[in-house]
PDB file of C-alpha atoms in Angstrom:
ATOM      1  CA  MET A   1    -123.373  35.830  82.557  1.00 63.00           C
ATOM      2  CA  ASN A   2    -125.030  38.461  82.959  1.00 66.00           C
ATOM      3  CA  THR A   3    -123.919  40.437  79.698  1.00 78.00           C
ATOM      4  CA  GLN A   4    -126.781  43.528  79.911  1.00 86.00           C
ATOM      5  CA  PRO A   5    -125.064  46.910  80.615  1.00 89.00           C
ATOM      6  CA  LYS A   6    -125.344  47.866  84.093  1.00 94.00           C
ATOM      7  CA  GLU A   7    -127.611  50.743  85.442  1.00 96.00           C
ATOM      8  CA  HIS A   8    -127.193  53.598  86.934  1.00 97.00           C
ATOM      9  CA  THR A   9    -130.391  55.661  87.836  1.00 98.00           C
ATOM     10  CA  GLY A  10    -130.400  59.535  89.406  1.00 98.00           C
ATOM     11  CA  GLY A  11    -132.123  61.891  89.019  1.00 98.00           C
ATOM     12  CA  CYS A  12    -132.873  66.002  91.455  1.00 97.00           C
ATOM     13  CA  PHE A  13    -133.141  66.124  94.854  1.00 97.00           C
ATOM     14  CA  CYS A  14    -136.740  66.928  95.026  1.00 97.00           C
ATOM     15  CA  GLY A  15    -137.239  63.802  92.441  1.00 97.00           C
ATOM     16  CA  GLN A  16    -139.656  65.648  89.805  1.00 97.00           C
ATOM     17  CA  ILE A  17    -136.319  64.344  87.591  1.00 98.00           C
ATOM     18  CA  ARG A  18    -135.532  61.142  87.204  1.00 98.00           C
ATOM     19  CA  TYR A  19    -133.405  59.028  84.266  1.00 98.00           C
ATOM     20  CA  ARG A  20    -130.667  56.705  83.697  1.00 98.00           C
ATOM     21  CA  VAL A  21    -127.938  55.558  81.976  1.00 97.00           C
ATOM     22  CA  LEU A  22    -126.295  52.149  81.545  1.00 97.00           C
ATOM     23  CA  GLY A  23    -122.916  50.815  81.425  1.00 95.00           C
ATOM     24  CA  GLU A  24    -120.072  52.089  81.953  1.00 94.00           C
ATOM     25  CA  PRO A  25    -118.591  56.035  81.315  1.00 95.00           C
ATOM     26  CA  LEU A  26    -116.209  57.451  79.052  1.00 91.00           C
ATOM     27  CA  TRP A  27    -114.606  58.897  81.888  1.00 91.00           C
ATOM     28  CA  VAL A  28    -115.456  60.933  85.345  1.00 95.00           C
ATOM     29  CA  GLY A  29    -113.770  64.511  85.929  1.00 94.00           C
ATOM     30  CA  ASN A  30    -113.373  66.904  88.617  1.00 94.00           C
ATOM     31  CA  CYS A  31    -114.163  70.066  86.311  1.00 91.00           C
ATOM     32  CA  HIS A  32    -112.521  73.037  87.487  1.00 93.00           C
ATOM     33  CA  CYS A  33    -113.182  75.762  85.487  1.00 87.00           C
ATOM     34  CA  THR A  34    -115.264  79.047  86.233  1.00 87.00           C
ATOM     35  CA  ASN A  35    -118.693  78.077  84.429  1.00 86.00           C
ATOM     36  CA  CYS A  36    -119.126  75.038  87.118  1.00 84.00           C
ATOM     37  CA  ARG A  37    -117.779  76.861  89.736  1.00 89.00           C
ATOM     38  CA  ARG A  38    -120.829  79.330  89.359  1.00 87.00           C
ATOM     39  CA  PHE A  39    -123.628  76.819  87.956  1.00 85.00           C
ATOM     40  CA  SER A  40    -123.149  73.894  91.080  1.00 86.00           C
ATOM     41  CA  GLY A  41    -122.033  76.629  93.322  1.00 88.00           C
ATOM     42  CA  ALA A  42    -119.435  74.457  94.939  1.00 91.00           C
ATOM     43  CA  ALA A  43    -115.272  75.224  93.953  1.00 92.00           C
ATOM     44  CA  PHE A  44    -116.006  71.915  91.318  1.00 93.00           C
ATOM     45  CA  SER A  45    -117.437  69.874  89.733  1.00 92.00           C
ATOM     46  CA  SER A  46    -117.387  65.836  89.460  1.00 95.00           C
ATOM     47  CA  GLU A  47    -119.368  64.000  86.074  1.00 94.00           C
ATOM     48  CA  ALA A  48    -118.533  60.883  84.782  1.00 96.00           C
ATOM     49  CA  PHE A  49    -119.328  60.876  80.881  1.00 94.00           C
ATOM     50  CA  PHE A  50    -121.579  58.003  79.410  1.00 96.00           C
ATOM     51  CA  GLU A  51    -122.463  57.911  75.903  1.00 95.00           C
ATOM     52  CA  LYS A  52    -125.561  59.345  75.131  1.00 96.00           C
ATOM     53  CA  SER A  53    -126.713  56.498  73.247  1.00 96.00           C
ATOM     54  CA  SER A  54    -127.257  55.267  76.527  1.00 96.00           C
ATOM     55  CA  PHE A  55    -128.657  57.908  79.016  1.00 97.00           C
ATOM     56  CA  ALA A  56    -132.455  58.430  79.239  1.00 97.00           C
ATOM     57  CA  TRP A  57    -134.641  60.400  81.208  1.00 97.00           C
ATOM     58  CA  LEU A  58    -137.414  59.029  82.278  1.00 97.00           C
ATOM     59  CA  GLN A  59    -139.275  61.020  85.191  1.00 97.00           C
ATOM     60  CA  GLY A  60    -139.571  64.794  84.368  1.00 96.00           C
ATOM     61  CA  GLU A  61    -138.663  67.537  82.050  1.00 95.00           C
ATOM     62  CA  VAL A  62    -135.493  69.071  82.417  1.00 95.00           C
ATOM     63  CA  THR A  63    -134.618  72.845  81.589  1.00 93.00           C
ATOM     64  CA  LYS A  64    -131.591  73.349  79.731  1.00 92.00           C
ATOM     65  CA  PHE A  65    -129.564  76.868  79.925  1.00 84.00           C
ATOM     66  CA  ASP A  66    -126.825  77.404  77.424  1.00 73.00           C
ATOM     67  CA  SER A  67    -123.675  78.223  79.607  1.00 73.00           C
ATOM     68  CA  SER A  68    -121.613  78.261  76.941  1.00 74.00           C
ATOM     69  CA  ASP A  69    -120.723  79.039  72.920  1.00 77.00           C
ATOM     70  CA  CYS A  70    -120.424  74.860  72.992  1.00 67.00           C
ATOM     71  CA  GLY A  71    -121.915  73.521  76.425  1.00 76.00           C
ATOM     72  CA  LYS A  72    -125.490  73.056  77.620  1.00 90.00           C
ATOM     73  CA  ARG A  73    -127.047  72.585  80.774  1.00 91.00           C
ATOM     74  CA  GLU A  74    -129.579  70.170  82.202  1.00 95.00           C
ATOM     75  CA  PHE A  75    -131.295  70.672  85.081  1.00 94.00           C
ATOM     76  CA  CYS A  76    -134.149  71.056  87.812  1.00 96.00           C
ATOM     77  CA  SER A  77    -136.216  74.459  87.158  1.00 95.00           C
ATOM     78  CA  ARG A  78    -138.098  73.334  90.749  1.00 96.00           C
ATOM     79  CA  CYS A  79    -135.380  73.083  92.917  1.00 96.00           C
ATOM     80  CA  GLY A  80    -132.307  73.492  91.048  1.00 93.00           C
ATOM     81  CA  SER A  81    -130.523  70.543  90.920  1.00 94.00           C
ATOM     82  CA  GLN A  82    -127.547  69.877  88.020  1.00 94.00           C
ATOM     83  CA  LEU A  83    -128.332  66.535  86.031  1.00 96.00           C
ATOM     84  CA  ALA A  84    -126.043  66.928  83.174  1.00 95.00           C
ATOM     85  CA  TYR A  85    -124.110  68.768  80.592  1.00 91.00           C
ATOM     86  CA  GLU A  86    -123.116  68.585  76.873  1.00 90.00           C
ATOM     87  CA  ASP A  87    -120.451  69.635  74.787  1.00 85.00           C
ATOM     88  CA  GLU A  88    -120.284  70.359  71.705  1.00 85.00           C
ATOM     89  CA  ARG A  89    -117.292  69.056  71.437  1.00 81.00           C
ATOM     90  CA  LEU A  90    -118.617  65.897  72.754  1.00 83.00           C
ATOM     91  CA  PRO A  91    -122.006  65.336  70.235  1.00 88.00           C
ATOM     92  CA  ASP A  92    -121.666  61.339  71.318  1.00 92.00           C
ATOM     93  CA  TYR A  93    -121.409  62.191  74.890  1.00 93.00           C
ATOM     94  CA  ILE A  94    -123.364  63.929  78.032  1.00 96.00           C
ATOM     95  CA  GLY A  95    -121.787  64.651  81.095  1.00 94.00           C
ATOM     96  CA  VAL A  96    -124.317  63.589  84.046  1.00 97.00           C
ATOM     97  CA  ASN A  97    -123.575  65.085  87.526  1.00 96.00           C
ATOM     98  CA  ILE A  98    -121.909  62.779  89.913  1.00 96.00           C
ATOM     99  CA  GLY A  99    -124.048  64.233  92.736  1.00 95.00           C
ATOM    100  CA  SER A 100    -127.726  63.289  90.868  1.00 97.00           C
ATOM    101  CA  LEU A 101    -126.640  59.909  91.133  1.00 98.00           C
ATOM    102  CA  ASP A 102    -128.443  57.402  92.854  1.00 98.00           C
ATOM    103  CA  GLU A 103    -124.638  55.685  93.848  1.00 97.00           C
ATOM    104  CA  PRO A 104    -122.484  58.509  93.684  1.00 96.00           C
ATOM    105  CA  ASP A 105    -119.320  56.648  95.182  1.00 96.00           C
ATOM    106  CA  GLU A 106    -119.263  54.071  92.204  1.00 96.00           C
ATOM    107  CA  PHE A 107    -117.754  56.442  90.106  1.00 96.00           C
ATOM    108  CA  PRO A 108    -114.368  58.314  91.660  1.00 96.00           C
ATOM    109  CA  PRO A 109    -112.769  60.927  89.841  1.00 95.00           C
ATOM    110  CA  GLN A 110    -110.284  59.631  87.497  1.00 94.00           C
ATOM    111  CA  PHE A 111    -108.213  63.043  87.405  1.00 94.00           C
ATOM    112  CA  HIS A 112    -108.721  67.413  87.093  1.00 95.00           C
ATOM    113  CA  ILE A 113    -109.313  69.393  84.280  1.00 92.00           C
ATOM    114  CA  TRP A 114    -108.718  72.998  84.357  1.00 92.00           C
ATOM    115  CA  THR A 115    -106.680  73.195  87.001  1.00 94.00           C
ATOM    116  CA  SER A 116    -105.861  77.020  85.036  1.00 94.00           C
ATOM    117  CA  SER A 117    -108.672  78.006  87.119  1.00 93.00           C
ATOM    118  CA  LYS A 118    -108.735  76.013  90.385  1.00 95.00           C
ATOM    119  CA  LEU A 119    -109.745  77.527  93.774  1.00 95.00           C
ATOM    120  CA  PRO A 120    -106.670  79.149  94.510  1.00 95.00           C
ATOM    121  CA  TRP A 121    -107.347  77.128  98.400  1.00 96.00           C
ATOM    122  CA  ILE A 122    -107.715  74.200  96.677  1.00 94.00           C
ATOM    123  CA  GLN A 123    -104.846  71.931  97.411  1.00 94.00           C
ATOM    124  CA  LEU A 124    -104.907  69.238  94.848  1.00 95.00           C
ATOM    125  CA  ASN A 125    -102.690  65.804  96.735  1.00 92.00           C
ATOM    126  CA  ASP A 126    -105.181  62.962  95.398  1.00 94.00           C
ATOM    127  CA  GLY A 127    -101.919  61.690  92.969  1.00 94.00           C
ATOM    128  CA  LEU A 128    -104.808  62.272  89.901  1.00 94.00           C
ATOM    129  CA  THR A 129    -103.646  63.711  86.574  1.00 92.00           C
ATOM    130  CA  GLU A 130    -104.516  67.703  86.801  1.00 93.00           C
ATOM    131  CA  TYR A 131    -104.893  69.289  83.233  1.00 93.00           C
ATOM    132  CA  PRO A 132    -104.864  72.746  82.688  1.00 92.00           C
ATOM    133  CA  GLN A 133    -107.280  72.763  80.853  1.00 87.00           C
ATOM    134  CA  ASN A 134    -109.193  70.008  78.564  1.00 78.00           C
ATOM    135  CA  PRO A 135    -108.273  66.649  78.642  1.00 71.00           C
ATOM    136  CA  PRO A 136    -106.740  64.722  75.618  1.00 66.00           C
ATOM    137  CA  MET A 137    -109.941  63.644  74.218  1.00 62.00           C
ATOM    138  CA  GLU A 138    -108.344  60.279  74.076  1.00 55.00           C
ATOM    139  CA  VAL A 139    -108.826  59.815  77.997  1.00 52.00           C
ATOM    140  CA  GLU A 140    -110.425  56.218  79.696  1.00 48.00           C
ATOM    141  CA  GLY A 141    -111.202  55.473  82.721  1.00 43.00           C
TER     142      GLY A 141
END
């Protein structure tokens, strides 16, 4: 029986940056906050939070942007792909943008967060739990 954690890989649109992460995420969610919407250019952002110790940049160098008083975004400066998010409130974890994973279908969202900021034309009827702001930190998959 294989006891090695599963490897997941991903990268940016242009191929300049590649990463890998081992194991399964702490949680996967859709974030509707204004910062995620503006940074991603989409109605919400989907992220999987993994233990930071299981994550590694393999190729290229990301650009980091302090997007709030507690968060930092990491993206490709060449093509603009949003790749990861680090939050001071979760210092041992890194949020990986699901769309940047090579196999994003392996990470279905478990809930929606910051629904108090969601766009009014978004109708959530997928049965997932909705949190008006952040989820409880003990949320696990």
